Amino acid sequence: MKQYVFCLTLISILLGCQESPKKNIPQENQIKEVNTDQKYQGEEPTTPEATEVYKPVPPKVTVNDKGIPTDAIVLFDGTDLDEWISAVDSTAAQWHLNDDGSMTVKDKAGDIQTKRNFGSIQLHVEWKSPAEVLNKGQARANSGIFIQQRYEIQVLDNNDNPTYTNGQVGSVYKQGIPLAMASAPTGEWNTYDIIFEAPEFENEELVSPAYVTVLHNGVLIQNHFEIEGIIKYIGWPKYEAHGKAPIQLQDHKDNSRVSYRNIWVREL
């Protein structure tokens, strides 16, 4: 008798575990593919030609033997400092012009900035720290590239020289820690390739923040990073409405001896 009851119980359990038959879902409740982009509303195209466009036609851009695009503005090619002025008093830039086609920060001469103003840009800069190591931390070969005079990409000799990571080489200073530390050996040339999307303002209010992408020696270290406001050494970053503005190179005023060469920019 007990065996019979056990069998009935087991059969009941097995029947209860069987998958319930699928119910027919009303058509109005079925999931549908939805495209919320206003460009793609209306009747779905039925031919490949219906989604092909021929205008605008992108302009042709080639690259010369120095790696400079034909539509770039050359800001420094080693010849002179004609594209730059002092950020202190707008007089001629006083940094050292070197025989090897580079320029070096002149200690305590102040920052230099471009004569031209820029919005969104693609910027190429090559820089190096001096081979002779002096100082440590933030005092070792410290400079910076300030886009629109406000948003800094840090230049620093971080080789065997730890510091706070949101202020190390390749950081968006005090905001964006780099994704990698990609520096060349001390005393050798580094490259920064920077894509900067300028912030947008309307009636003095922020509409869209700035974004920056940085490749350091070909390594992605900032990936469309959202800049949180004007760079602050002390305090929180905040946005202030502004328009196009110069690119600025920093004299950190601690005998940094950082050198720059081959600087060009494309307006986006």
XYZ file of C-alpha atoms in Angstrom:
268
model
C 0.000 0.000 0.000
C 2.799 2.393 0.944
C 4.539 1.664 -2.346
C 1.343 2.480 -4.249
C 0.944 5.818 -2.434
C 4.596 6.642 -3.076
C 4.168 6.012 -6.808
C 1.088 8.210 -6.973
C 2.938 11.005 -5.168
C 5.912 10.748 -7.520
C 3.645 10.869 -10.579
C 1.918 13.975 -9.190
C 5.253 15.726 -8.654
C 6.450 14.894 -12.156
C 3.212 16.115 -13.694
C 3.454 19.351 -11.698
C 6.972 19.974 -12.970
C 5.947 19.748 -16.597
C 6.133 23.024 -18.482
C 2.803 24.733 -18.843
C 1.664 25.072 -22.433
C 2.564 28.429 -23.954
C -0.267 30.830 -24.211
C -0.898 32.832 -27.312
C 0.186 36.421 -26.637
C -2.221 38.971 -28.065
C -0.670 40.783 -31.017
C -0.985 44.185 -29.324
C 1.188 42.913 -26.434
C 3.984 41.495 -28.564
C 7.373 43.261 -28.476
C 7.979 45.317 -31.581
C 11.188 46.840 -32.928
C 11.057 50.565 -32.312
C 13.340 53.238 -33.718
C 13.095 56.492 -31.791
C 15.417 58.458 -34.084
C 13.364 61.058 -35.931
C 15.461 60.425 -39.061
C 13.987 56.961 -39.368
C 10.266 57.476 -39.034
C 7.596 56.631 -41.553
C 7.362 53.729 -43.935
C 10.287 51.286 -43.879
C 12.450 51.424 -47.065
C 12.147 48.399 -49.329
C 15.181 48.946 -51.591
C 18.888 49.522 -50.824
C 18.858 52.753 -52.866
C 16.317 54.281 -50.487
C 18.941 54.499 -47.718
C 21.877 55.703 -49.837
C 22.976 59.368 -49.700
C 25.457 61.245 -51.882
C 25.714 64.646 -50.171
C 27.535 66.180 -48.462
C 30.749 64.940 -50.048
C 33.666 64.835 -47.540
C 36.616 67.050 -48.538
C 39.759 65.236 -49.613
C 42.570 65.450 -47.052
C 46.038 64.018 -47.616
C 49.046 63.827 -45.313
C 52.485 65.165 -46.231
C 55.825 63.480 -45.549
C 55.884 65.036 -42.066
C 52.560 63.476 -41.149
C 50.665 66.776 -41.301
C 47.197 66.829 -42.931
C 46.747 69.271 -45.787
C 43.921 71.094 -43.998
C 45.876 71.532 -40.755
C 47.088 74.824 -39.316
C 50.762 74.465 -38.409
C 51.295 76.150 -35.054
C 54.964 75.263 -34.662
C 57.386 73.693 -37.142
C 60.648 74.706 -35.482
C 61.173 77.778 -37.631
C 59.815 80.525 -35.399
C 57.255 81.383 -32.715
C 55.152 83.614 -34.954
C 51.905 81.778 -34.113
C 52.432 82.347 -30.370
C 52.380 85.221 -27.895
C 52.946 85.590 -24.178
C 49.851 84.648 -22.164
C 51.011 87.152 -19.555
C 51.048 90.384 -21.539
C 50.390 89.449 -25.215
C 53.941 90.370 -26.249
C 56.130 88.108 -28.398
C 56.650 84.616 -26.997
C 59.997 84.368 -25.211
C 60.524 80.606 -24.967
C 63.813 79.124 -26.216
C 63.955 78.236 -29.917
C 66.347 75.299 -30.413
C 68.511 74.216 -33.336
C 66.808 70.801 -33.500
C 63.444 72.335 -34.444
C 61.991 72.307 -30.955
C 61.199 74.974 -28.388
C 61.763 74.775 -24.634
C 59.934 76.427 -21.776
C 61.806 79.504 -20.561
C 61.634 79.293 -16.793
C 59.410 81.934 -15.200
C 58.767 83.632 -18.558
C 55.113 82.607 -18.283
C 52.755 80.560 -20.421
C 52.495 81.093 -24.153
C 49.292 80.924 -26.186
C 48.242 80.839 -29.817
C 47.302 84.074 -31.530
C 44.277 82.292 -32.987
C 41.168 81.167 -31.156
C 39.784 77.645 -31.532
C 36.626 75.679 -30.811
C 36.423 71.931 -31.445
C 39.751 70.628 -32.725
C 42.075 67.772 -33.559
C 45.436 68.691 -32.020
C 48.824 67.048 -32.491
C 51.631 67.908 -30.054
C 55.039 66.338 -29.493
C 56.851 66.930 -26.201
C 59.696 65.595 -24.090
C 61.069 65.967 -20.606
C 64.781 66.739 -20.157
C 67.146 63.753 -19.970
C 68.613 65.103 -16.744
C 66.235 64.276 -13.903
C 65.640 67.011 -11.356
C 63.060 67.138 -8.577
C 60.219 64.703 -8.004
C 56.434 64.494 -7.989
C 54.674 67.423 -9.634
C 57.939 69.376 -9.804
C 59.580 67.048 -12.344
C 59.233 68.276 -15.927
C 55.744 69.664 -15.375
C 53.932 71.500 -18.155
C 50.474 71.293 -19.642
C 48.393 71.821 -22.755
C 45.420 74.043 -21.997
C 42.725 73.806 -24.650
C 40.654 76.990 -24.825
C 42.923 78.219 -21.972
C 40.797 76.211 -19.512
C 40.986 72.452 -20.012
C 44.390 70.928 -19.275
C 45.995 67.741 -20.537
C 48.878 67.151 -18.150
C 52.498 66.958 -19.295
C 54.805 65.413 -16.672
C 57.750 63.044 -16.284
C 56.087 60.195 -14.395
C 58.764 57.587 -15.045
C 59.634 56.151 -11.610
C 57.967 59.241 -10.218
C 54.558 58.541 -8.642
C 52.058 61.311 -7.964
C 48.289 61.634 -7.568
C 46.761 59.770 -10.497
C 44.334 62.501 -11.552
C 47.379 64.725 -11.977
C 49.776 62.311 -13.648
C 50.930 62.460 -17.254
C 47.995 62.221 -19.668
C 45.371 63.143 -17.109
C 42.662 65.701 -17.625
C 44.130 67.563 -14.688
C 42.320 66.943 -11.390
C 39.467 65.246 -13.298
C 40.255 62.352 -15.617
C 42.682 59.588 -14.643
C 44.327 58.207 -17.817
C 43.389 54.695 -18.922
C 47.080 53.792 -19.242
C 50.536 55.186 -18.537
C 52.116 55.260 -22.003
C 55.129 57.557 -21.568
C 58.326 57.235 -23.555
C 61.547 56.917 -21.539
C 62.690 60.113 -19.833
C 64.352 62.438 -22.328
C 62.655 60.911 -25.396
C 59.835 62.374 -27.478
C 56.174 61.725 -26.722
C 53.164 62.416 -28.934
C 49.698 63.553 -27.918
C 46.852 63.327 -30.412
C 43.858 65.084 -28.936
C 40.256 65.274 -30.152
C 38.424 68.029 -28.309
C 34.715 68.797 -28.554
C 34.098 72.302 -27.251
C 31.322 72.942 -24.738
C 28.203 74.743 -25.902
C 26.414 77.515 -24.044
C 23.109 79.287 -24.528
C 22.157 82.420 -22.596
C 25.223 81.898 -20.374
C 24.003 78.387 -19.460
C 25.729 75.098 -20.304
C 23.918 73.180 -23.052
C 26.546 70.528 -23.785
C 29.786 69.813 -21.860
C 33.234 69.478 -23.386
C 34.583 66.043 -24.302
C 38.149 64.966 -24.955
C 39.826 61.899 -26.438
C 43.604 61.531 -26.108
C 46.092 59.098 -27.628
C 49.521 59.086 -25.962
C 52.162 57.559 -28.223
C 49.312 55.863 -30.089
C 47.725 54.444 -26.918
C 44.179 55.521 -26.022
C 44.356 57.131 -22.574
C 41.213 59.324 -22.534
C 38.128 57.952 -24.278
C 35.561 60.681 -24.976
C 35.968 61.861 -21.395
C 33.312 64.325 -20.252
C 35.098 67.377 -18.866
C 33.413 68.556 -15.682
C 34.334 72.227 -15.918
C 37.294 74.597 -15.921
C 40.411 73.041 -14.418
C 40.926 74.015 -10.780
C 44.069 73.426 -8.710
C 41.988 74.063 -5.585
C 38.226 73.581 -5.492
C 35.593 71.941 -7.683
C 35.537 72.333 -11.478
C 32.783 74.621 -12.731
C 31.751 75.784 -16.171
C 31.740 79.440 -17.144
C 30.257 80.461 -20.479
C 32.855 81.241 -23.134
C 33.466 81.095 -26.854
C 36.472 80.111 -28.926
C 39.805 80.669 -27.179
C 43.545 80.059 -27.629
C 45.574 76.925 -26.996
C 47.999 77.564 -24.151
C 51.278 75.860 -23.171
C 52.264 76.035 -19.519
C 55.389 77.335 -17.819
C 55.110 75.623 -14.428
C 57.798 77.991 -13.074
C 59.926 75.245 -11.513
C 62.653 74.896 -14.161
C 60.676 72.224 -15.994
C 62.776 72.429 -19.208
C 59.996 70.676 -21.148
C 60.391 70.911 -24.928
C 57.778 70.922 -27.698
C 57.890 70.362 -31.460
C 55.667 69.629 -34.480
C 52.411 71.197 -33.288
C 49.459 71.336 -35.675
C 45.705 71.613 -35.364
C 42.628 70.867 -37.473
C 39.408 72.744 -36.817
C 36.412 70.429 -36.528
